[in-house]
Coordinates of N, CA and C in Angstrom, one line a residue:
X1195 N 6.9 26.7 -10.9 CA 5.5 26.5 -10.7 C 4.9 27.4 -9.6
X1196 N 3.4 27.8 -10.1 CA 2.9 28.5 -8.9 C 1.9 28.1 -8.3
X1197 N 1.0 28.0 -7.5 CA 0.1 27.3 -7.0 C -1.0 28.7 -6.3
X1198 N -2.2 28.4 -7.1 CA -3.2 29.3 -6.8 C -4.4 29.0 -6.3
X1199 N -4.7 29.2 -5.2 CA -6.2 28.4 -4.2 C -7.4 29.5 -5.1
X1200 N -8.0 28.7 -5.6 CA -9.2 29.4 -6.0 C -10.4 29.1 -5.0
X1201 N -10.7 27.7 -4.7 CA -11.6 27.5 -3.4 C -10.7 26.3 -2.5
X1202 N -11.6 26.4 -1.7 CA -11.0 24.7 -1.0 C -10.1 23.5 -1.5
X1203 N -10.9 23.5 -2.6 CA -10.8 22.2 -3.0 C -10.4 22.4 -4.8
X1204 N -9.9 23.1 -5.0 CA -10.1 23.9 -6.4 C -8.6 24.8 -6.3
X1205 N -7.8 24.4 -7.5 CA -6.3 25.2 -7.2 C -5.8 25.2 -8.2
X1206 N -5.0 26.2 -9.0 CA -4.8 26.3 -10.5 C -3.3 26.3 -10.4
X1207 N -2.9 25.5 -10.8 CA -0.7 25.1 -11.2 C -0.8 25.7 -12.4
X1208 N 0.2 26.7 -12.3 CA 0.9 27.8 -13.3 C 2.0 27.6 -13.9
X1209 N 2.9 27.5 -14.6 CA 4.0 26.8 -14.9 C 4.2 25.8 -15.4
X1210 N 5.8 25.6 -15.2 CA 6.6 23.7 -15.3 C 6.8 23.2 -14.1
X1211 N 5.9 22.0 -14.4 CA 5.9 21.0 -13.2 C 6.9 20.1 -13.2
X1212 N 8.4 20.4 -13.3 CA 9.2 19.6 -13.5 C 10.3 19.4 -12.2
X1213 N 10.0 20.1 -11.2 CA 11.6 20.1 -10.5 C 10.8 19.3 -9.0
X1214 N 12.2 19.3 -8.4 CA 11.9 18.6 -7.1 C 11.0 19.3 -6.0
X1215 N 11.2 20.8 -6.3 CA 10.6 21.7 -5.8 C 9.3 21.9 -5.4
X1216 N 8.6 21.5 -7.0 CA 7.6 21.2 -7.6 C 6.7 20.3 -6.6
X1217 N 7.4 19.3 -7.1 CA 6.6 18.2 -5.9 C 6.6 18.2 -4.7
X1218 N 7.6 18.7 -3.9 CA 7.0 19.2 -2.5 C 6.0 20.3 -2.3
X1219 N 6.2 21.2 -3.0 CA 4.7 22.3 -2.8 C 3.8 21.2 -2.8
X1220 N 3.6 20.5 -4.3 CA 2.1 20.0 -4.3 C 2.0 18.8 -3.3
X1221 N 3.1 18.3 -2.9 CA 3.1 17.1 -2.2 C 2.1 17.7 -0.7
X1222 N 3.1 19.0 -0.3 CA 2.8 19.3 1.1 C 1.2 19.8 1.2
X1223 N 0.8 20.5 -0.2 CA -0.4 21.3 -0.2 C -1.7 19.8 -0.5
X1224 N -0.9 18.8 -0.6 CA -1.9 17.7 -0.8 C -2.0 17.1 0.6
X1225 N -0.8 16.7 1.5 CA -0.9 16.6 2.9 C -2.4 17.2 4.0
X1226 N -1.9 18.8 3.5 CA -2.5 19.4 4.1 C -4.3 19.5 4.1
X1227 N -4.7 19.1 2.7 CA -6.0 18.9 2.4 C -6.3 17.5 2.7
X1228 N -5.5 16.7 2.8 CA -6.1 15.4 3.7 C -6.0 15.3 5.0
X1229 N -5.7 16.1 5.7 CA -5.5 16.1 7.2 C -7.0 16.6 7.4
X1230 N -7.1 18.1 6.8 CA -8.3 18.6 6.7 C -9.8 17.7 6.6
X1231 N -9.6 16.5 5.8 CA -10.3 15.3 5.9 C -10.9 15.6 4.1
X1232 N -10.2 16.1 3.4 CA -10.6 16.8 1.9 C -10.4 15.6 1.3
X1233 N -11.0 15.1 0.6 CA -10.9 13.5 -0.5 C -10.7 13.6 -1.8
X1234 N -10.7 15.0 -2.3 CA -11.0 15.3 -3.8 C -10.5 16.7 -3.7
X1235 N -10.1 16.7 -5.3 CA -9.1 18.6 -5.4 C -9.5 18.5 -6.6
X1236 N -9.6 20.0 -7.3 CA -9.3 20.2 -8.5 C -8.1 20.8 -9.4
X1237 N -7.5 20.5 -10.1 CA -6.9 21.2 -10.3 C -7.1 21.5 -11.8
X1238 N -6.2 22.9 -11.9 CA -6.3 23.7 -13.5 C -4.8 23.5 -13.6
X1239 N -4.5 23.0 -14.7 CA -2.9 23.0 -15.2 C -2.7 23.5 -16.5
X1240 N -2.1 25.4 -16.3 CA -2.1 26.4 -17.2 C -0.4 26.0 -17.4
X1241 N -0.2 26.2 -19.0 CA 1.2 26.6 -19.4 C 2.3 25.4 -19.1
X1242 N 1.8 24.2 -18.9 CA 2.6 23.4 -18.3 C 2.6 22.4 -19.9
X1243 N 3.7 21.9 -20.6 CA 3.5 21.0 -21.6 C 4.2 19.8 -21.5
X1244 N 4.9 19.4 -19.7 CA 4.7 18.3 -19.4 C 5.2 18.2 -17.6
X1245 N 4.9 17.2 -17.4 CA 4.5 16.8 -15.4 C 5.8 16.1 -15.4
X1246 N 6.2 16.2 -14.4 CA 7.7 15.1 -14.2 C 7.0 13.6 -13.8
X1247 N 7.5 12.8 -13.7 CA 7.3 11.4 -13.1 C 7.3 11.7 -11.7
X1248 N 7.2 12.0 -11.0 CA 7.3 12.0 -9.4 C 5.9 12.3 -8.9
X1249 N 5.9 13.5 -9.8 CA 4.4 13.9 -9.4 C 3.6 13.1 -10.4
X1250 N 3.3 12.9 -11.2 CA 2.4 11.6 -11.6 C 2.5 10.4 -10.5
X1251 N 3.4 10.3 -10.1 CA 3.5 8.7 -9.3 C 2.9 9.1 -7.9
X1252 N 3.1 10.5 -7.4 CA 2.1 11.0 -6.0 C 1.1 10.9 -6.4
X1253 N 0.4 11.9 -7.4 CA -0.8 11.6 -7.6 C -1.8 10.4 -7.9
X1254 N -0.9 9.3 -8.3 CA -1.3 7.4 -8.8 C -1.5 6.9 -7.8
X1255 N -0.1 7.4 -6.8 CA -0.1 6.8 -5.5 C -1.5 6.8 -4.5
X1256 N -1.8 8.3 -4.5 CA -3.3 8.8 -3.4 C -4.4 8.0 -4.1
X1257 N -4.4 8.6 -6.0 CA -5.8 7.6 -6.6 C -5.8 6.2 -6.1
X1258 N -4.7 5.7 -6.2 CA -4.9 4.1 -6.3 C -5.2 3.4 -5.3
X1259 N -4.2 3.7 -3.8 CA -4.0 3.8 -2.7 C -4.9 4.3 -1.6
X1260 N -5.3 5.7 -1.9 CA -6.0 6.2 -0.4 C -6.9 6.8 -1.3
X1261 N -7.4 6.6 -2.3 CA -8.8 6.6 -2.5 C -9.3 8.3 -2.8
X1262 N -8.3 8.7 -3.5 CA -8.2 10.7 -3.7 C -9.1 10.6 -4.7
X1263 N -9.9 11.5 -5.1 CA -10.4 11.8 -6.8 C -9.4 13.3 -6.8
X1264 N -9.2 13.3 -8.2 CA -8.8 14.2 -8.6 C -9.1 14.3 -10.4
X1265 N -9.3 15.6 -10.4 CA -10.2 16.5 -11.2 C -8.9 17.5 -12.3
X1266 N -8.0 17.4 -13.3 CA -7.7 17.7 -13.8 C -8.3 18.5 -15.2
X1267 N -7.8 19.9 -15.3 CA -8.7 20.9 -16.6 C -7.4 21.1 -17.0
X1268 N -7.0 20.6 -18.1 CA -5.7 20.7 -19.1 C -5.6 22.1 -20.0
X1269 N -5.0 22.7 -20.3 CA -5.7 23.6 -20.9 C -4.2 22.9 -22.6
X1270 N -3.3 22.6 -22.5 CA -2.7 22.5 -23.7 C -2.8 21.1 -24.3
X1271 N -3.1 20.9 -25.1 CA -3.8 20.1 -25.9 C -2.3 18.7 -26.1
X1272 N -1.4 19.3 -25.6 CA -0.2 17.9 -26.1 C -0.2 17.1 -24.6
X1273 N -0.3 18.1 -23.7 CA -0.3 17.1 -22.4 C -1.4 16.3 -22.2
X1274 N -3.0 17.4 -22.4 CA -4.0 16.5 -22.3 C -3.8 14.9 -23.4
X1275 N -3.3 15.1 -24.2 CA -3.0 13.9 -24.8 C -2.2 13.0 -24.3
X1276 N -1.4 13.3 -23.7 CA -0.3 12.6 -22.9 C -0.9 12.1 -21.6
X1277 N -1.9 12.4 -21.3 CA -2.6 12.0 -20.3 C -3.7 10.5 -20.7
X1278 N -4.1 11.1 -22.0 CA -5.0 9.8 -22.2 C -4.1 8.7 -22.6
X1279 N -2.9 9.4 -23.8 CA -2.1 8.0 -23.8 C -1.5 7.2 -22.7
X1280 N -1.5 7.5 -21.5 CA -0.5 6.9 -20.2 C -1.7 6.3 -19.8
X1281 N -2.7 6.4 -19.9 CA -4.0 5.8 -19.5 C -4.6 6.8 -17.6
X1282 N -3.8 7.8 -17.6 CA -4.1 8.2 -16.9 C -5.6 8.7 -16.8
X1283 N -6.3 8.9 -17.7 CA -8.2 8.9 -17.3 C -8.6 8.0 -16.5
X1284 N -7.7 6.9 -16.2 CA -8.7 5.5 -15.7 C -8.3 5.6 -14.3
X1285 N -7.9 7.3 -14.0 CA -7.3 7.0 -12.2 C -7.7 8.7 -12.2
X1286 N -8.2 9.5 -12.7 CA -8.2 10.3 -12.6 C -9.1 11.2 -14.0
X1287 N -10.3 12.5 -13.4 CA -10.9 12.8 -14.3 C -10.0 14.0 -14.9
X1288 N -10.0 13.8 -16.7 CA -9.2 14.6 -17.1 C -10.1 15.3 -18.3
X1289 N -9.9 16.6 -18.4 CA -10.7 17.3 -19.0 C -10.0 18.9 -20.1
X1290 N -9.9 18.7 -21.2 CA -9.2 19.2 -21.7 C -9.6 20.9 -22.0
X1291 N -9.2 21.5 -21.6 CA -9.4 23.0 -21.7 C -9.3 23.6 -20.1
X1292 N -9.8 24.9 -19.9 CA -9.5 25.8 -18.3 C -11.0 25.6 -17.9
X1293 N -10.6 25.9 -16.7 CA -11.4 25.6 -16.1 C -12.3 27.5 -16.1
X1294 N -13.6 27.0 -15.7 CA -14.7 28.4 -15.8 C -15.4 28.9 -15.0

């Protein structure tokens, strides 16, 4: 995976979000924007056709927990689906295509 700052608050994941690796980048790069006092990210998730459990459960963890919004632009049409079936919309806005 690669991780691309477009603004602030706005950051495009490249890749497979599958390894342990994975989730420390975004873990650390999510740290880092709440220290900052950031409440909300965007992110673009290019080429990825599925998320590991870890990072789903970080991301559940901030929405549910400490009150994160996060902004998901799907761009492959099997994950965005896999997103509504997990019921993930109801903790997180998800939006199917790239971001513009």
């Amino acid at each position: 995976m690669r991780i691309e700052k477009i603004q602030e608050d706005i950051y495009i994941l490249r890749g497979k979000l599958k390894d342990i690796s994975d989730y420390q980048d975004i873990k650390l790069l999510l740290e880092k924007i709440r220290k900052a006092q950031i409440n909300e990210i965007s992110f673009g998730i290019l080429h990825a056709k599925d998320i590991s459990l870890y990072i789903l459960g970080y991301w559940l963890k901030l929405a549910k927990d400490d009150g994160f919004k996060f902004h998901f632009y799907i761009s492959d049409d099997l994950l965005y689906e896999r997103f509504l079936y997990l019921g993930l919309h109801e903790f997180f806005e998800v939006i199917n295509g790239e971001m513009e």
